[in-house]
Amino acid sequence: MEEERAFTSRELEQGIEGFAVFSRKSLNQFCGNKEFKSHILTLARWPYTLTEDKAAAWEACTDLSDFESTLHGLQARDVYYAKPRLLQKNDTKEIGAFYALTEECESIFPVRADGFLNLSELKVTEGVIQFVLYSEQRVLEGMFPYEQFIEELNRYDVRKFDADHILIPPMTKADLENLAEKLRGKGRLA
């Protein structure tokens, strides 16, 4: 492509076929790069980590239809995309990732507490979750280990979002209270 050049709308319309071919070849090449530990697309509303199946399919695709429909289906959602608050202890320099799940809000959460990053130099040593009752403007008592939270979610209608994230359906106040009680029984952090 020519940088620093302005195109007329007519020139752009005539170039659509070439843009599609360039985009498909770029997608094939990206998915075929075996040096990547994982393939993450970040040029959309929500980051998307490709599954091995998607990477293999898109490496060999001959058109962009599956790519377009997959991204549209994921990006058109009105959801909360969980990103933690990171805190570092002064004495040990350990980093904790603190998440919050709110009632009545469809949410995307990483499967691992450190799954929000694709950075190898930042090590999260502890993941924590707490529950927020937005309707009552309060936080439920307790902060719980992230791994135990993810394990307990298997009892709910949780679905896979991408290779590293899950989609949690809207949970009621009773659901969150029940989940917190189960996690308290396993031993909470605070």
Backbone as CSV, one residue per row, in Angstrom:
resi,resn,N_x,N_y,N_z,CA_x,CA_y,CA_z,C_x,C_y,C_z
1,MET,0.828,-1.185,0.000,0.000,0.000,0.000,0.873,1.250,0.000
2,GLU,0.342,2.292,-0.536,1.080,3.544,-0.624,0.777,4.398,0.589
3,GLU,1.817,4.749,1.335,1.631,5.612,2.496,1.592,7.057,2.048
4,GLU,0.987,7.901,2.861,0.931,9.335,2.606,0.187,9.678,1.316
5,ARG,-0.664,8.798,0.851,-1.414,9.080,-0.365,-2.891,9.115,-0.040
6,ALA,-3.580,10.100,-0.564,-5.025,10.191,-0.393,-5.692,9.470,-1.571
7,PHE,-6.709,8.677,-1.269,-7.436,7.951,-2.297,-8.831,8.540,-2.436
8,THR,-9.354,8.552,-3.634,-10.740,8.959,-3.835,-11.626,7.780,-3.437
9,SER,-12.882,8.056,-3.200,-13.793,6.959,-2.844,-13.904,5.969,-4.003
10,ARG,-13.844,6.457,-5.217,-13.897,5.574,-6.388,-12.680,4.643,-6.415
11,GLU,-11.492,5.183,-6.130,-10.281,4.364,-6.100,-10.370,3.306,-5.000
12,LEU,-10.935,3.688,-3.861,-11.095,2.724,-2.766,-12.071,1.620,-3.155
13,GLU,-13.177,1.998,-3.794,-14.148,0.995,-4.239,-13.517,0.022,-5.225
14,GLN,-12.711,0.533,-6.118,-12.058,-0.324,-7.111,-10.993,-1.214,-6.474
15,GLY,-10.472,-0.802,-5.324,-9.424,-1.567,-4.656,-9.915,-2.587,-3.653
16,ILE,-11.233,-2.702,-3.473,-11.793,-3.606,-2.456,-11.282,-5.032,-2.631
17,GLU,-11.285,-5.509,-3.854,-10.835,-6.887,-4.112,-9.388,-7.071,-3.671
18,GLY,-8.539,-6.113,-3.992,-7.131,-6.177,-3.603,-6.951,-6.107,-2.087
19,PHE,-7.783,-5.280,-1.421,-7.712,-5.189,0.041,-8.076,-6.531,0.671
20,ALA,-9.106,-7.175,0.132,-9.545,-8.471,0.664,-8.455,-9.528,0.491
21,VAL,-7.817,-9.557,-0.675,-6.745,-10.526,-0.916,-5.575,-10.267,0.035
22,PHE,-5.197,-8.995,0.182,-4.111,-8.635,1.093,-4.457,-9.044,2.532
23,SER,-5.692,-8.772,2.968,-6.119,-9.116,4.326,-6.111,-10.623,4.552
24,ARG,-6.606,-11.392,3.574,-6.620,-12.846,3.719,-5.206,-13.397,3.796
25,LYS,-4.324,-12.916,2.939,-2.932,-13.378,2.973,-2.263,-13.014,4.292
26,SER,-2.557,-11.837,4.807,-2.000,-11.412,6.103,-2.502,-12.314,7.227
27,LEU,-3.803,-12.657,7.188,-4.374,-13.556,8.198,-3.744,-14.941,8.096
28,ASN,-3.599,-15.467,6.882,-2.954,-16.777,6.690,-1.548,-16.771,7.273
29,GLN,-0.799,-15.731,6.984,0.590,-15.630,7.446,0.652,-15.497,8.974
30,PHE,-0.210,-14.661,9.541,-0.248,-14.472,10.993,-0.543,-15.796,11.706
31,CYS,-1.563,-16.501,11.248,-1.947,-17.768,11.883,-0.928,-18.872,11.627
32,GLY,-0.153,-18.744,10.572,0.856,-19.746,10.258,2.175,-19.534,10.976
33,ASN,2.318,-18.435,11.672,3.571,-18.147,12.370,3.656,-19.002,13.639
34,LYS,4.424,-20.062,13.591,4.517,-21.017,14.703,5.441,-20.524,15.823
35,GLU,6.085,-19.374,15.639,6.928,-18.819,16.702,6.082,-18.236,17.824
36,PHE,4.820,-17.875,17.526,3.945,-17.302,18.548,3.492,-18.378,19.518
37,LYS,3.531,-18.047,20.805,3.014,-18.950,21.828,1.491,-19.018,21.716
38,SER,0.876,-17.870,21.477,-0.561,-17.814,21.223,-0.810,-16.679,20.238
39,HIS,-1.936,-16.728,19.594,-2.299,-15.716,18.603,-3.396,-14.838,19.207
40,ILE,-3.102,-13.569,19.432,-4.067,-12.652,20.028,-4.324,-11.495,19.074
41,LEU,-5.581,-11.278,18.753,-5.968,-10.131,17.937,-6.390,-9.018,18.885
42,THR,-5.785,-7.860,18.753,-6.094,-6.756,19.667,-6.631,-5.531,18.939
43,LEU,-6.885,-5.630,17.671,-7.348,-4.476,16.911,-8.864,-4.417,16.842
44,ALA,-9.519,-4.899,17.844,-10.968,-4.913,17.885,-11.407,-4.470,19.275
45,ARG,-12.685,-4.442,19.506,-13.214,-3.972,20.790,-12.676,-4.786,21.960
46,TRP,-12.733,-6.107,21.863,-12.205,-6.978,22.899,-11.049,-7.767,22.307
47,PRO,-9.968,-7.918,23.044,-8.908,-8.810,22.552,-9.474,-10.220,22.365
48,TYR,-8.928,-10.949,21.426,-9.406,-12.300,21.135,-8.205,-13.216,20.959
49,THR,-8.136,-14.251,21.794,-7.067,-15.240,21.700,-7.593,-16.417,20.889
50,LEU,-6.965,-16.656,19.753,-7.421,-17.720,18.868,-7.218,-19.085,19.503
51,THR,-8.171,-19.971,19.298,-7.995,-21.368,19.668,-7.075,-21.993,18.623
52,GLU,-6.531,-23.149,18.932,-5.678,-23.846,17.952,-6.457,-24.159,16.682
53,ASP,-7.727,-24.518,16.848,-8.565,-24.836,15.688,-8.752,-23.622,14.786
54,LYS,-9.041,-22.458,15.387,-9.236,-21.242,14.593,-7.941,-20.852,13.889
55,ALA,-6.818,-20.914,14.602,-5.536,-20.555,13.986,-5.254,-21.466,12.787
56,ALA,-5.516,-22.754,12.937,-5.287,-23.700,11.838,-6.233,-23.414,10.668
57,ALA,-7.497,-23.154,10.984,-8.474,-22.884,9.922,-8.149,-21.595,9.185
58,TRP,-7.775,-20.567,9.915,-7.503,-19.275,9.281,-6.143,-19.252,8.590
59,GLU,-5.253,-20.150,8.968,-3.975,-20.239,8.262,-4.210,-20.704,6.819
60,ALA,-5.218,-21.550,6.641,-5.476,-22.144,5.324,-6.711,-21.576,4.629
61,CYS,-7.376,-20.590,5.227,-8.632,-20.105,4.640,-8.417,-19.464,3.270
62,THR,-9.443,-19.563,2.446,-9.375,-18.980,1.106,-10.244,-17.731,0.983
63,ASP,-11.010,-17.442,2.028,-11.769,-16.183,2.081,-11.883,-15.757,3.541
64,LEU,-12.449,-14.599,3.776,-12.498,-14.030,5.132,-13.850,-14.211,5.818
65,SER,-14.745,-15.014,5.261,-16.110,-15.099,5.793,-16.147,-15.624,7.229
66,ASP,-15.416,-16.701,7.553,-15.432,-17.222,8.925,-14.772,-16.236,9.887
67,PHE,-13.685,-15.625,9.457,-13.002,-14.607,10.260,-13.957,-13.459,10.582
68,GLU,-14.646,-12.952,9.564,-15.581,-11.845,9.753,-16.729,-12.217,10.682
69,SER,-17.336,-13.372,10.471,-18.488,-13.750,11.309,-18.059,-14.047,12.738
70,THR,-16.890,-14.668,12.911,-16.400,-14.944,14.268,-16.150,-13.644,15.016
71,LEU,-15.412,-12.733,14.407,-15.127,-11.466,15.090,-16.388,-10.658,15.341
72,HIS,-17.295,-10.634,14.376,-18.537,-9.885,14.578,-19.321,-10.460,15.754
73,GLY,-19.432,-11.776,15.811,-20.177,-12.403,16.912,-19.580,-12.106,18.274
74,LEU,-18.260,-12.035,18.336,-17.595,-11.748,19.610,-17.606,-10.265,19.943
75,GLN,-17.391,-9.434,18.949,-17.245,-8.006,19.192,-18.576,-7.273,19.367
76,ALA,-19.661,-7.849,18.892,-20.955,-7.186,18.983,-21.591,-7.325,20.367
77,ARG,-20.992,-8.110,21.236,-21.551,-8.320,22.573,-21.437,-7.072,23.435
78,ASP,-22.431,-6.874,24.282,-22.390,-5.798,25.268,-22.055,-6.447,26.606
79,VAL,-20.771,-6.562,26.893,-20.310,-7.271,28.087,-19.263,-6.458,28.833
80,TYR,-19.023,-6.884,30.066,-17.910,-6.347,30.847,-16.703,-7.232,30.573
81,TYR,-15.586,-6.638,30.162,-14.355,-7.374,29.905,-13.446,-7.150,31.108
82,ALA,-13.277,-8.167,31.927,-12.571,-8.031,33.199,-11.082,-7.773,33.018
83,LYS,-10.642,-6.724,33.652,-9.218,-6.415,33.748,-8.962,-6.146,35.228
84,PRO,-7.937,-6.738,35.773,-7.716,-6.593,37.216,-7.034,-5.282,37.591
85,ARG,-7.149,-4.985,38.846,-6.348,-3.927,39.447,-5.091,-4.624,39.955
86,LEU,-3.939,-4.140,39.582,-2.680,-4.769,39.996,-2.086,-3.997,41.162
87,LEU,-1.712,-4.733,42.193,-1.059,-4.137,43.360,0.209,-4.914,43.662
88,GLN,1.243,-4.180,44.077,2.522,-4.810,44.400,2.831,-4.589,45.875
89,LYS,3.228,-5.660,46.557,3.609,-5.568,47.969,4.950,-4.860,48.073
90,ASN,5.052,-3.941,49.038,6.296,-3.184,49.222,7.466,-4.078,49.618
91,ASP,7.213,-5.006,50.533,8.319,-5.804,51.074,8.805,-6.900,50.114
92,THR,7.894,-7.670,49.551,8.298,-8.812,48.705,8.273,-8.496,47.209
93,LYS,7.640,-7.407,46.840,7.488,-7.005,45.428,6.594,-7.963,44.638
94,GLU,5.895,-8.867,45.338,4.954,-9.756,44.659,3.789,-8.930,44.117
95,ILE,3.252,-9.377,42.986,2.155,-8.664,42.339,0.877,-9.482,42.469
96,GLY,-0.188,-8.816,42.905,-1.502,-9.435,43.003,-2.445,-8.843,41.971
97,ALA,-3.303,-9.677,41.416,-4.324,-9.248,40.453,-5.681,-9.339,41.145
98,PHE,-6.367,-8.209,41.292,-7.636,-8.136,42.006,-8.775,-7.888,41.015
99,TYR,-9.716,-8.831,40.984,-10.861,-8.770,40.082,-12.143,-8.540,40.877
100,ALA,-13.163,-8.024,40.179,-14.489,-7.864,40.780,-15.535,-8.363,39.796
101,LEU,-16.509,-9.117,40.309,-17.641,-9.588,39.512,-18.894,-8.923,40.062
102,THR,-19.653,-8.312,39.174,-20.844,-7.560,39.551,-22.097,-8.320,39.141
103,GLU,-23.136,-8.177,39.933,-24.404,-8.848,39.626,-25.017,-8.314,38.333
104,GLU,-25.807,-9.187,37.703,-26.604,-8.856,36.523,-25.801,-8.277,35.359
105,CYS,-24.570,-8.735,35.210,-23.715,-8.214,34.146,-22.980,-9.361,33.463
106,GLU,-23.298,-9.613,32.194,-22.568,-10.629,31.440,-21.104,-10.189,31.377
107,SER,-20.200,-11.109,31.661,-18.796,-10.737,31.827,-17.854,-11.734,31.172
108,ILE,-16.725,-11.214,30.717,-15.655,-12.037,30.180,-14.500,-11.978,31.174
109,PHE,-14.089,-13.165,31.665,-12.994,-13.261,32.627,-11.933,-14.212,32.102
110,PRO,-10.671,-13.930,32.402,-9.624,-14.872,32.012,-9.722,-16.157,32.830
111,VAL,-9.292,-17.258,32.248,-9.309,-18.542,32.937,-8.269,-18.556,34.065
112,ARG,-7.155,-17.872,33.842,-6.100,-17.753,34.861,-6.027,-16.300,35.321
113,ALA,-5.649,-16.078,36.560,-5.584,-14.722,37.101,-4.633,-13.835,36.315
114,ASP,-3.602,-14.425,35.724,-2.657,-13.635,34.932,-2.976,-13.688,33.440
115,GLY,-4.138,-14.197,33.080,-4.506,-14.385,31.690,-4.906,-13.129,30.953
116,PHE,-4.898,-11.990,31.595,-5.266,-10.737,30.956,-4.087,-10.139,30.198
117,LEU,-2.905,-10.692,30.409,-1.691,-10.155,29.801,-1.040,-11.152,28.868
118,ASN,-0.306,-10.644,27.936,0.540,-11.492,27.109,1.982,-11.041,27.326
119,LEU,2.314,-10.834,28.597,3.641,-10.346,28.955,4.328,-11.379,29.832
120,SER,5.497,-11.811,29.439,6.195,-12.810,30.239,7.001,-12.181,31.368
121,GLU,7.316,-10.890,31.268,8.140,-10.277,32.304,7.357,-9.854,33.549
122,LEU,6.040,-9.793,33.487,5.231,-9.441,34.647,4.638,-10.718,35.224
123,LYS,5.013,-11.058,36.432,4.550,-12.294,37.071,3.530,-11.969,38.157
124,VAL,2.320,-12.424,37.957,1.274,-12.281,38.962,1.392,-13.478,39.898
125,THR,1.610,-13.209,41.194,1.791,-14.300,42.151,0.490,-14.702,42.834
126,GLU,-0.510,-13.822,42.791,-1.766,-14.138,43.461,-2.921,-13.470,42.732
127,GLY,-3.988,-14.226,42.530,-5.203,-13.698,41.938,-6.316,-13.732,42.961
128,VAL,-7.104,-12.665,43.005,-8.162,-12.522,44.001,-9.426,-12.004,43.319
129,ILE,-10.565,-12.481,43.799,-11.867,-12.023,43.290,-12.735,-11.585,44.460
130,GLN,-13.526,-10.555,44.235,-14.573,-10.185,45.183,-15.826,-9.867,44.396
131,PHE,-16.951,-9.861,45.088,-18.236,-9.704,44.426,-18.885,-8.390,44.831
132,VAL,-19.446,-7.710,43.837,-20.045,-6.396,44.054,-21.541,-6.480,43.771
133,LEU,-22.326,-6.044,44.751,-23.771,-5.931,44.568,-24.041,-4.481,44.181
134,TYR,-24.072,-4.257,42.899,-24.244,-2.901,42.399,-25.578,-2.306,42.832
135,SER,-26.617,-3.136,42.865,-27.952,-2.654,43.241,-27.988,-2.116,44.665
136,GLU,-27.084,-2.607,45.508,-27.026,-2.160,46.900,-25.802,-1.288,47.175
137,GLN,-25.014,-1.042,46.143,-23.798,-0.230,46.264,-22.894,-0.727,47.386
138,ARG,-22.664,-2.057,47.378,-21.784,-2.628,48.401,-21.054,-3.851,47.863
139,VAL,-19.965,-4.165,48.543,-19.166,-5.326,48.218,-19.516,-6.431,49.201
140,LEU,-19.704,-7.656,48.707,-19.934,-8.787,49.610,-18.676,-9.039,50.420
141,GLU,-18.855,-9.458,51.636,-17.715,-9.725,52.514,-16.841,-10.831,51.932
142,GLY,-15.547,-10.579,51.919,-14.586,-11.599,51.516,-13.907,-11.334,50.183
143,MET,-12.654,-11.740,50.149,-11.870,-11.784,48.915,-11.408,-13.225,48.791
144,PHE,-11.546,-13.784,47.594,-11.372,-15.217,47.430,-10.300,-15.536,46.389
145,PRO,-9.623,-16.681,46.547,-8.616,-17.087,45.552,-9.244,-17.245,44.169
146,TYR,-8.606,-16.676,43.195,-9.131,-16.667,41.830,-9.315,-18.074,41.278
147,GLU,-8.359,-18.954,41.533,-8.447,-20.322,41.003,-9.674,-21.039,41.548
148,GLN,-9.983,-20.848,42.832,-11.164,-21.487,43.419,-12.444,-20.912,42.809
149,PHE,-12.449,-19.625,42.549,-13.588,-18.965,41.897,-13.847,-19.606,40.529
150,ILE,-12.803,-19.769,39.740,-12.942,-20.361,38.406,-13.459,-21.803,38.514
151,GLU,-12.947,-22.561,39.466,-13.415,-23.941,39.670,-14.900,-23.971,40.019
152,GLU,-15.337,-23.099,40.916,-16.741,-23.070,41.345,-17.678,-22.665,40.214
153,LEU,-17.204,-21.873,39.275,-18.054,-21.400,38.181,-18.542,-22.529,37.289
154,ASN,-17.916,-23.684,37.359,-18.352,-24.807,36.537,-19.790,-25.200,36.824
155,ARG,-20.320,-24.808,37.966,-21.704,-25.132,38.331,-22.705,-24.172,37.670
156,TYR,-22.205,-23.149,37.031,-23.068,-22.154,36.394,-22.968,-22.298,34.875
157,ASP,-23.785,-21.560,34.168,-23.840,-21.657,32.708,-22.712,-20.846,32.061
158,VAL,-21.483,-21.197,32.405,-20.313,-20.504,31.883,-19.932,-21.129,30.549
159,ARG,-19.577,-20.284,29.574,-19.176,-20.772,28.260,-17.793,-20.243,27.899
160,LYS,-17.179,-20.904,26.969,-15.876,-20.477,26.475,-16.064,-19.238,25.598
161,PHE,-15.234,-18.210,25.800,-15.251,-17.030,24.944,-14.176,-17.167,23.870
162,ASP,-12.964,-17.474,24.306,-11.859,-17.737,23.389,-10.908,-18.705,24.075
163,ALA,-9.693,-18.838,23.575,-8.761,-19.830,24.119,-8.397,-19.564,25.582
164,ASP,-8.453,-18.316,26.022,-8.006,-17.970,27.382,-9.068,-17.338,28.266
165,HIS,-10.300,-17.200,27.772,-11.338,-16.494,28.522,-12.652,-17.261,28.540
166,ILE,-13.440,-16.985,29.574,-14.777,-17.559,29.684,-15.805,-16.432,29.699
167,LEU,-17.023,-16.779,29.314,-18.141,-15.843,29.314,-19.068,-16.250,30.456
168,ILE,-19.193,-15.364,31.441,-20.033,-15.631,32.609,-21.382,-14.954,32.374
169,PRO,-22.473,-15.706,32.462,-23.791,-15.092,32.245,-24.106,-14.137,33.395
170,PRO,-25.083,-13.252,33.209,-25.467,-12.369,34.312,-25.862,-13.207,35.528
171,MET,-25.291,-12.870,36.675,-25.579,-13.597,37.913,-26.391,-12.704,38.833
172,THR,-27.351,-13.297,39.504,-28.204,-12.538,40.421,-27.482,-12.307,41.748
173,LYS,-28.090,-11.481,42.579,-27.562,-11.258,43.928,-27.481,-12.594,44.661
174,ALA,-28.532,-13.409,44.549,-28.546,-14.720,45.220,-27.430,-15.619,44.699
175,ASP,-27.182,-15.583,43.370,-26.084,-16.370,42.796,-24.748,-15.968,43.405
176,LEU,-24.500,-14.661,43.490,-23.226,-14.179,44.034,-23.094,-14.507,45.519
177,GLU,-24.183,-14.368,46.258,-24.146,-14.706,47.683,-23.873,-16.192,47.872
178,ASN,-24.507,-17.022,47.063,-24.305,-18.469,47.113,-22.856,-18.823,46.757
179,LEU,-22.341,-18.211,45.706,-20.967,-18.451,45.281,-19.978,-18.019,46.374
180,ALA,-20.218,-16.860,46.967,-19.348,-16.375,48.052,-19.384,-17.338,49.234
181,GLU,-20.552,-17.849,49.550,-20.679,-18.784,50.684,-19.894,-20.070,50.413
182,LYS,-19.988,-20.576,49.208,-19.230,-21.784,48.853,-17.732,-21.526,48.934
183,LEU,-17.294,-20.378,48.491,-15.869,-20.045,48.532,-15.402,-19.807,49.974
184,ARG,-16.271,-19.259,50.800,-15.912,-19.095,52.226,-15.673,-20.453,52.858
185,GLY,-16.465,-21.442,52.457,-16.306,-22.798,52.982,-14.979,-23.426,52.572
186,LYS,-14.431,-22.965,51.460,-13.137,-23.468,51.003,-11.982,-22.704,51.636
187,GLY,-12.319,-21.608,52.322,-11.282,-20.788,52.950,-10.971,-19.567,52.134
188,ARG,-11.419,-18.423,52.614,-11.188,-17.183,51.881,-9.896,-16.524,52.327
189,LEU,-9.482,-15.516,51.589,-8.237,-14.817,51.894,-8.430,-13.781,52.989
190,ALA,-9.509,-13.026,52.914,-9.699,-11.944,53.883,-11.164,-11.785,54.216
